[in-house]
PDB file of C-alpha atoms and ligand atoms in Angstrom:
ATOM      1  CA  UNK A   1     108.487 103.858  76.876  1.00  0.00           C
ATOM      2  CA  UNK A   2     105.002 104.945  77.513  1.00  0.00           C
ATOM      3  CA  UNK A   3     104.245 104.746  81.413  1.00  0.00           C
ATOM      4  CA  UNK A   4     106.012 106.508  83.980  1.00  0.00           C
ATOM      5  CA  UNK A   5     104.900 106.806  87.676  1.00  0.00           C
ATOM      6  CA  UNK A   6     104.411 110.303  89.156  1.00  0.00           C
ATOM      7  CA  UNK A   7     105.218 109.706  92.743  1.00  0.00           C
ATOM      8  CA  UNK A   8     108.020 109.964  95.341  1.00  0.00           C
ATOM      9  CA  UNK A   9     106.769 107.232  97.437  1.00  0.00           C
ATOM     10  CA  UNK A  10     109.098 104.244  97.714  1.00  0.00           C
ATOM     11  CA  UNK A  11     106.267 101.673  98.509  1.00  0.00           C
ATOM     12  CA  UNK A  12     104.240 102.814  95.417  1.00  0.00           C
ATOM     13  CA  UNK A  13     107.277 102.584  93.216  1.00  0.00           C
ATOM     14  CA  UNK A  14     108.349  99.023  94.470  1.00  0.00           C
ATOM     15  CA  UNK A  15     104.837  97.745  93.916  1.00  0.00           C
ATOM     16  CA  UNK A  16     104.558  98.820  90.350  1.00  0.00           C
ATOM     17  CA  UNK A  17     108.368  98.540  89.357  1.00  0.00           C
ATOM     18  CA  UNK A  18     108.093  94.928  90.291  1.00  0.00           C
ATOM     19  CA  UNK A  19     105.265  94.387  87.708  1.00  0.00           C
ATOM     20  CA  UNK A  20     107.587  95.198  84.818  1.00  0.00           C
ATOM     21  CA  UNK A  21     105.511  97.776  82.958  1.00  0.00           C
ATOM     22  CA  UNK A  22     107.219 101.040  84.421  1.00  0.00           C
ATOM     23  CA  UNK A  23     109.564 102.809  82.224  1.00  0.00           C
ATOM     24  CA  UNK A  24     110.401 105.820  84.552  1.00  0.00           C
ATOM     25  CA  UNK A  25     109.574 107.919  87.618  1.00  0.00           C
ATOM     26  CA  UNK A  26     108.841 111.636  87.843  1.00  0.00           C
ATOM     27  CA  UNK A  27     108.600 113.843  90.818  1.00  0.00           C
ATOM     28  CA  UNK A  28     108.502 117.517  91.740  1.00  0.00           C
ATOM     29  CA  UNK A  29     108.586 119.484  94.912  1.00  0.00           C
ATOM     30  CA  UNK A  30     104.805 119.167  95.587  1.00  0.00           C
ATOM     31  CA  UNK A  31     105.069 115.435  95.134  1.00  0.00           C
ATOM     32  CA  UNK A  32     108.207 115.130  97.292  1.00  0.00           C
ATOM     33  CA  UNK A  33     106.379 116.960 100.032  1.00  0.00           C
ATOM     34  CA  UNK A  34     103.275 114.852  99.725  1.00  0.00           C
ATOM     35  CA  UNK A  35     105.545 111.620  99.763  1.00  0.00           C
ATOM     36  CA  UNK A  36     106.784 112.313 103.346  1.00  0.00           C
ATOM     37  CA  UNK A  37     110.150 113.733 102.460  1.00  0.00           C
ATOM     38  CA  UNK A  38     111.743 115.645 105.340  1.00  0.00           C
ATOM     39  CA  UNK A  39     115.274 116.795 106.359  1.00  0.00           C
ATOM     40  CA  UNK A  40     115.706 119.765 103.962  1.00  0.00           C
ATOM     41  CA  UNK A  41     118.016 119.352 100.943  1.00  0.00           C
ATOM     42  CA  UNK A  42     119.851 116.253 102.482  1.00  0.00           C
ATOM     43  CA  UNK A  43     116.336 114.623 102.792  1.00  0.00           C
ATOM     44  CA  UNK A  44     115.659 115.366  99.107  1.00  0.00           C
ATOM     45  CA  UNK A  45     118.841 114.029  98.033  1.00  0.00           C
ATOM     46  CA  UNK A  46     118.399 110.916 100.051  1.00  0.00           C
ATOM     47  CA  UNK A  47     114.959 110.365  98.556  1.00  0.00           C
ATOM     48  CA  UNK A  48     116.438 110.847  95.104  1.00  0.00           C
ATOM     49  CA  UNK A  49     119.276 108.422  95.520  1.00  0.00           C
ATOM     50  CA  UNK A  50     116.948 105.881  96.952  1.00  0.00           C
ATOM     51  CA  UNK A  51     114.476 106.093  94.026  1.00  0.00           C
ATOM     52  CA  UNK A  52     117.264 106.310  91.257  1.00  0.00           C
ATOM     53  CA  UNK A  53     118.931 103.101  92.772  1.00  0.00           C
ATOM     54  CA  UNK A  54     115.530 101.292  93.132  1.00  0.00           C
ATOM     55  CA  UNK A  55     114.494 101.837  89.268  1.00  0.00           C
ATOM     56  CA  UNK A  56     118.119 101.947  87.725  1.00  0.00           C
ATOM     57  CA  UNK A  57     118.612 101.986  84.783  1.00  0.00           C
ATOM     58  CA  UNK A  58     114.986 103.535  84.141  1.00  0.00           C
ATOM     59  CA  UNK A  59     115.025 107.375  84.200  1.00  0.00           C
ATOM     60  CA  UNK A  60     113.999 109.396  87.230  1.00  0.00           C
ATOM     61  CA  UNK A  61     113.018 113.200  86.937  1.00  0.00           C
ATOM     62  CA  UNK A  62     113.874 115.431  89.934  1.00  0.00           C
ATOM     63  CA  UNK A  63     113.142 119.020  90.030  1.00  0.00           C
ATOM     64  CA  UNK A  64     115.330 121.929  91.190  1.00  0.00           C
ATOM     65  CA  UNK A  65     114.250 123.877  94.190  1.00  0.00           C
ATOM     66  CA  UNK A  66     115.001 127.251  93.105  1.00  0.00           C
ATOM     67  CA  UNK A  67     114.334 129.717  90.322  1.00  0.00           C
ATOM     68  CA  UNK A  68     117.666 131.495  90.780  1.00  0.00           C
ATOM     69  CA  UNK A  69     119.778 131.430  87.579  1.00  0.00           C
ATOM     70  CA  UNK A  70     122.966 130.289  89.021  1.00  0.00           C
ATOM     71  CA  UNK A  71     121.182 128.135  91.640  1.00  0.00           C
ATOM     72  CA  UNK A  72     119.337 126.197  89.014  1.00  0.00           C
ATOM     73  CA  UNK A  73     122.461 125.430  87.146  1.00  0.00           C
ATOM     74  CA  UNK A  74     124.366 124.450  90.333  1.00  0.00           C
ATOM     75  CA  UNK A  75     121.597 122.350  91.703  1.00  0.00           C
ATOM     76  CA  UNK A  76     120.835 120.559  88.374  1.00  0.00           C
ATOM     77  CA  UNK A  77     124.440 119.719  88.016  1.00  0.00           C
ATOM     78  CA  UNK A  78     124.516 118.320  91.601  1.00  0.00           C
ATOM     79  CA  UNK A  79     121.252 116.337  91.208  1.00  0.00           C
ATOM     80  CA  UNK A  80     122.279 114.819  87.819  1.00  0.00           C
ATOM     81  CA  UNK A  81     125.672 113.772  89.398  1.00  0.00           C
ATOM     82  CA  UNK A  82     123.915 111.669  91.903  1.00  0.00           C
ATOM     83  CA  UNK A  83     123.287 108.929  89.702  1.00  0.00           C
ATOM     84  CA  UNK A  84     123.360 108.105  85.918  1.00  0.00           C
ATOM     85  CA  UNK A  85     119.589 107.752  85.465  1.00  0.00           C
ATOM     86  CA  UNK A  86     118.697 111.032  86.980  1.00  0.00           C
ATOM     87  CA  UNK A  87     117.462 113.950  84.673  1.00  0.00           C
ATOM     88  CA  UNK A  88     116.547 117.463  86.012  1.00  0.00           C
ATOM     89  CA  UNK A  89     113.294 119.226  85.853  1.00  0.00           C
ATOM     90  CA  UNK A  90     113.400 122.953  85.213  1.00  0.00           C
ATOM     91  CA  UNK A  91     110.208 124.998  84.772  1.00  0.00           C
ATOM     92  CA  UNK A  92     109.597 126.705  81.423  1.00  0.00           C
ATOM     93  CA  UNK A  93     109.920 130.131  83.098  1.00  0.00           C
ATOM     94  CA  UNK A  94     109.829 131.554  86.618  1.00  0.00           C
ATOM     95  CA  UNK A  95     106.851 132.361  88.656  1.00  0.00           C
ATOM     96  CA  UNK A  96     106.516 135.806  87.503  1.00  0.00           C
ATOM     97  CA  UNK A  97     107.159 134.812  83.817  1.00  0.00           C
ATOM     98  CA  UNK A  98     111.034 135.346  84.035  1.00  0.00           C
ATOM     99  CA  UNK A  99     112.411 133.983  80.844  1.00  0.00           C
ATOM    100  CA  UNK A 100     116.002 133.089  81.737  1.00  0.00           C
ATOM    101  CA  UNK A 101     114.958 129.499  82.334  1.00  0.00           C
ATOM    102  CA  UNK A 102     115.104 128.600  78.642  1.00  0.00           C
ATOM    103  CA  UNK A 103     118.710 129.760  78.595  1.00  0.00           C
ATOM    104  CA  UNK A 104     119.460 127.696  81.641  1.00  0.00           C
ATOM    105  CA  UNK A 105     117.889 124.692  79.948  1.00  0.00           C
ATOM    106  CA  UNK A 106     119.985 125.184  76.798  1.00  0.00           C
ATOM    107  CA  UNK A 107     123.181 125.632  78.778  1.00  0.00           C
ATOM    108  CA  UNK A 108     122.628 122.573  81.003  1.00  0.00           C
ATOM    109  CA  UNK A 109     121.829 120.392  77.889  1.00  0.00           C
ATOM    110  CA  UNK A 110     124.689 121.648  75.663  1.00  0.00           C
ATOM    111  CA  UNK A 111     127.454 122.863  77.972  1.00  0.00           C
ATOM    112  CA  UNK A 112     126.947 120.668  81.100  1.00  0.00           C
ATOM    113  CA  UNK A 113     125.544 117.557  79.622  1.00  0.00           C
ATOM    114  CA  UNK A 114     122.617 117.364  81.961  1.00  0.00           C
ATOM    115  CA  UNK A 115     119.403 115.857  80.593  1.00  0.00           C
ATOM    116  CA  UNK A 116     116.567 118.274  81.234  1.00  0.00           C
ATOM    117  CA  UNK A 117     112.825 117.638  81.621  1.00  0.00           C
ATOM    118  CA  UNK A 118     111.195 121.072  80.911  1.00  0.00           C
ATOM    119  CA  UNK A 119     108.112 121.117  83.136  1.00  0.00           C
ATOM    120  CA  UNK A 120     105.025 123.113  84.075  1.00  0.00           C
ATOM    121  CA  UNK A 121     104.056 123.566  80.517  1.00  0.00           C
ATOM    122  CA  UNK A 122     100.437 124.225  79.385  1.00  0.00           C
ATOM    123  CA  UNK A 123     100.766 124.630  75.502  1.00  0.00           C
ATOM    124  CA  UNK A 124     102.343 123.054  72.497  1.00  0.00           C
ATOM    125  CA  UNK A 125     104.085 126.351  71.810  1.00  0.00           C
ATOM    126  CA  UNK A 126     105.867 126.264  75.106  1.00  0.00           C
ATOM    127  CA  UNK A 127     106.881 122.601  74.552  1.00  0.00           C
ATOM    128  CA  UNK A 128     108.008 123.485  71.048  1.00  0.00           C
ATOM    129  CA  UNK A 129     110.509 126.200  72.311  1.00  0.00           C
ATOM    130  CA  UNK A 130     111.752 123.971  74.981  1.00  0.00           C
ATOM    131  CA  UNK A 131     112.489 121.068  72.509  1.00  0.00           C
ATOM    132  CA  UNK A 132     114.187 123.674  70.104  1.00  0.00           C
ATOM    133  CA  UNK A 133     116.216 124.659  73.057  1.00  0.00           C
ATOM    134  CA  UNK A 134     117.495 121.132  73.481  1.00  0.00           C
ATOM    135  CA  UNK A 135     115.249 119.502  76.250  1.00  0.00           C
ATOM    136  CA  UNK A 136     115.601 115.734  76.552  1.00  0.00           C
ATOM    137  CA  UNK A 137     111.854 115.731  77.682  1.00  0.00           C
ATOM    138  CA  UNK A 138     109.070 118.249  77.428  1.00  0.00           C
ATOM    139  CA  UNK A 139     106.328 117.899  80.119  1.00  0.00           C
ATOM    140  CA  UNK A 140     102.866 119.212  79.379  1.00  0.00           C
ATOM    141  CA  UNK A 141     100.371 119.119  82.228  1.00  0.00           C
ATOM    142  CA  UNK A 142      97.343 117.477  80.530  1.00  0.00           C
ATOM    143  CA  UNK A 143      94.940 117.769  83.572  1.00  0.00           C
ATOM    144  CA  UNK A 144      95.608 121.400  84.042  1.00  0.00           C
ATOM    145  CA  UNK A 145      95.205 122.145  80.278  1.00  0.00           C
ATOM    146  CA  UNK A 146      91.834 120.491  80.333  1.00  0.00           C
ATOM    147  CA  UNK A 147      90.944 122.256  83.715  1.00  0.00           C
ATOM    148  CA  UNK A 148      91.623 125.535  81.679  1.00  0.00           C
ATOM    149  CA  UNK A 149      89.084 124.746  79.131  1.00  0.00           C
ATOM    150  CA  UNK A 150      91.452 123.426  76.418  1.00  0.00           C
ATOM    151  CA  UNK A 151      91.709 119.828  75.096  1.00  0.00           C
ATOM    152  CA  UNK A 152      95.041 118.446  76.031  1.00  0.00           C
ATOM    153  CA  UNK A 153      94.727 115.934  72.964  1.00  0.00           C
ATOM    154  CA  UNK A 154      94.745 118.719  70.664  1.00  0.00           C
ATOM    155  CA  UNK A 155      97.985 120.207  72.072  1.00  0.00           C
ATOM    156  CA  UNK A 156      99.654 116.806  72.171  1.00  0.00           C
ATOM    157  CA  UNK A 157      98.747 115.991  68.507  1.00  0.00           C
ATOM    158  CA  UNK A 158      99.977 119.404  67.326  1.00  0.00           C
ATOM    159  CA  UNK A 159     103.097 119.229  69.228  1.00  0.00           C
ATOM    160  CA  UNK A 160     103.947 115.431  68.091  1.00  0.00           C
ATOM    161  CA  UNK A 161     103.470 116.454  64.490  1.00  0.00           C
ATOM    162  CA  UNK A 162     105.796 119.422  64.820  1.00  0.00           C
ATOM    163  CA  UNK A 163     108.568 117.437  66.656  1.00  0.00           C
ATOM    164  CA  UNK A 164     108.425 114.632  64.088  1.00  0.00           C
ATOM    165  CA  UNK A 165     108.485 117.065  61.141  1.00  0.00           C
ATOM    166  CA  UNK A 166     111.338 119.074  62.612  1.00  0.00           C
ATOM    167  CA  UNK A 167     113.169 115.878  63.504  1.00  0.00           C
ATOM    168  CA  UNK A 168     113.479 116.952  67.123  1.00  0.00           C
ATOM    169  CA  UNK A 169     114.470 114.308  69.502  1.00  0.00           C
ATOM    170  CA  UNK A 170     112.735 115.617  72.637  1.00  0.00           C
ATOM    171  CA  UNK A 171     110.153 113.177  74.079  1.00  0.00           C
ATOM    172  CA  UNK A 172     106.628 114.429  75.167  1.00  0.00           C
ATOM    173  CA  UNK A 173     105.759 113.605  78.730  1.00  0.00           C
ATOM    174  CA  UNK A 174     102.098 114.248  79.706  1.00  0.00           C
ATOM    175  CA  UNK A 175     101.627 114.434  83.340  1.00  0.00           C
ATOM    176  CA  UNK A 176      98.787 115.931  85.569  1.00  0.00           C
ATOM    177  CA  UNK A 177      96.647 112.840  85.043  1.00  0.00           C
ATOM    178  CA  UNK A 178      93.148 113.095  86.455  1.00  0.00           C
ATOM    179  CA  UNK A 179      91.159 110.166  85.002  1.00  0.00           C
ATOM    180  CA  UNK A 180      92.189 106.573  83.959  1.00  0.00           C
ATOM    181  CA  UNK A 181      90.977 107.462  80.469  1.00  0.00           C
ATOM    182  CA  UNK A 182      93.723 110.187  80.177  1.00  0.00           C
ATOM    183  CA  UNK A 183      96.441 107.545  79.815  1.00  0.00           C
ATOM    184  CA  UNK A 184      95.320 105.730  76.618  1.00  0.00           C
ATOM    185  CA  UNK A 185      93.778 108.954  75.255  1.00  0.00           C
ATOM    186  CA  UNK A 186      96.936 111.045  75.545  1.00  0.00           C
ATOM    187  CA  UNK A 187      99.184 108.235  74.297  1.00  0.00           C
ATOM    188  CA  UNK A 188      96.903 107.790  71.240  1.00  0.00           C
ATOM    189  CA  UNK A 189      97.009 111.473  70.696  1.00  0.00           C
ATOM    190  CA  UNK A 190     100.768 111.251  70.353  1.00  0.00           C
ATOM    191  CA  UNK A 191     102.563 111.433  73.689  1.00  0.00           C
ATOM    192  CA  UNK A 192     105.629 109.564  73.979  1.00  0.00           C
ATOM    193  CA  UNK A 193     105.063 108.947  77.598  1.00  0.00           C
ATOM    194  CA  UNK A 194     102.367 109.509  80.231  1.00  0.00           C
ATOM    195  CA  UNK A 195     103.361 109.917  83.901  1.00  0.00           C
ATOM    196  CA  UNK A 196     100.441 108.497  86.025  1.00  0.00           C
ATOM    197  CA  UNK A 197      99.495 108.838  89.600  1.00  0.00           C
ATOM    198  CA  UNK A 198      99.540 105.375  91.246  1.00  0.00           C
ATOM    199  CA  UNK A 199      95.874 105.395  92.015  1.00  0.00           C
ATOM    200  CA  UNK A 200      95.123 105.622  88.263  1.00  0.00           C
ATOM    201  CA  UNK A 201      97.505 102.648  87.487  1.00  0.00           C
ATOM    202  CA  UNK A 202      95.348 100.619  89.836  1.00  0.00           C
ATOM    203  CA  UNK A 203      92.334 101.859  87.806  1.00  0.00           C
ATOM    204  CA  UNK A 204      93.867 100.547  84.558  1.00  0.00           C
ATOM    205  CA  UNK A 205      94.502  97.103  85.882  1.00  0.00           C
ATOM    206  CA  UNK A 206      91.565  96.319  88.129  1.00  0.00           C
ATOM    207  CA  UNK A 207      88.144  96.040  86.414  1.00  0.00           C
ATOM    208  CA  UNK A 208      84.920  94.924  88.142  1.00  0.00           C
ATOM    209  CA  UNK A 209      83.880  92.560  85.434  1.00  0.00           C
ATOM    210  CA  UNK A 210      87.259  90.954  85.561  1.00  0.00           C
ATOM    211  CA  UNK A 211      86.954  90.381  89.245  1.00  0.00           C
ATOM    212  CA  UNK A 212      83.536  88.645  88.578  1.00  0.00           C
ATOM    213  CA  UNK A 213      84.897  86.639  85.812  1.00  0.00           C
ATOM    214  CA  UNK A 214      87.833  85.473  87.885  1.00  0.00           C
ATOM    215  CA  UNK A 215      85.621  84.472  90.771  1.00  0.00           C
ATOM    216  CA  UNK A 216      83.522  82.382  88.269  1.00  0.00           C
ATOM    217  CA  UNK A 217      86.706  80.688  87.112  1.00  0.00           C
ATOM    218  CA  UNK A 218      87.804  80.020  90.748  1.00  0.00           C
ATOM    219  CA  UNK A 219      84.277  78.797  91.793  1.00  0.00           C
ATOM    220  CA  UNK A 220      83.934  76.401  88.937  1.00  0.00           C
ATOM    221  CA  UNK A 221      87.585  75.179  89.428  1.00  0.00           C
ATOM    222  CA  UNK A 222      86.612  74.095  92.946  1.00  0.00           C
ATOM    223  CA  UNK A 223      83.527  72.257  91.677  1.00  0.00           C
ATOM    224  CA  UNK A 224      85.692  70.619  88.900  1.00  0.00           C
ATOM    225  CA  UNK A 225      88.201  69.396  91.704  1.00  0.00           C
ATOM    226  CA  UNK A 226      85.492  67.603  93.467  1.00  0.00           C
ATOM    227  CA  UNK A 227      83.889  65.989  90.262  1.00  0.00           C
ATOM    228  CA  UNK A 228      84.607  62.270  90.291  1.00  0.00           C
TER     229      UNK A 228
HETATM  230  C1  E4P B   1     104.373 116.058  85.809  1.00  0.00           C
HETATM  231  O1  E4P B   1     105.364 115.762  85.570  1.00  0.00           O
HETATM  232  C2  E4P B   1     103.946 116.597  87.167  1.00  0.00           C
HETATM  233  O2  E4P B   1     104.762 116.017  88.084  1.00  0.00           O
HETATM  234  C3  E4P B   1     102.580 116.296  87.635  1.00  0.00           C
HETATM  235  O3  E4P B   1     101.965 115.392  86.842  1.00  0.00           O
HETATM  236  C4  E4P B   1     101.686 117.499  87.819  1.00  0.00           C
HETATM  237  O4  E4P B   1     100.455 117.264  88.207  1.00  0.00           O
HETATM  238  P1  E4P B   1      99.368 117.963  88.842  1.00  0.00           P
HETATM  239  O5  E4P B   1      98.749 118.871  87.896  1.00  0.00           O
HETATM  240  O6  E4P B   1      98.417 117.163  89.315  1.00  0.00           O
HETATM  241  O7  E4P B   1     100.093 118.938  89.982  1.00  0.00           O
END
């Protein structure tokens, strides 16, 4: 299940879902905002349900909108209850490094049976703890890791080795894609899934030399059809 789409836009999801290679969709509040979602919480719920129905049975990740302990649990349960293919994103910790999030993640997975995608992670060590806490998905932000001067590939390889050795079932999602190269590079390094921005998917498909070659075939096909 290697390619997910990192967007909240219905037109983009429809376009690539029809092509058959997508295996899931991820969003976050920033993506929802940039995807034109309005109408407060009802608006978020409406777009969530719309995407979930559109891609069913493929998984959709939607993030909670609070870092309050009780609020995260309540909202995660509500979001997960909207459709059977929804999993919920919880950040590894709060904006000031508050550490209750891992407790929340563990409780949601083990007590409330909610599949959690632990997000906003920048290192293999954060992902390892999230995996040990029972997360279904661990999301490492590859582009941000590289921007900080580290190599996302090294983090991915270390993490995958550990998850396999410890027989942990969490799947590694690498997000924060910046270049077309990231997708193959990060999958080759050991990521289970790369969640890509729609623009990069287009960059994977369309190649200038393929365009030129296809035009050559079409031009010669026309000539062939007039050959008697
Ligand atoms: C991943 O799951 C996130 O939604 C996303 O890829 C973050 O990307 P950014 O670093 O471009 O914000």
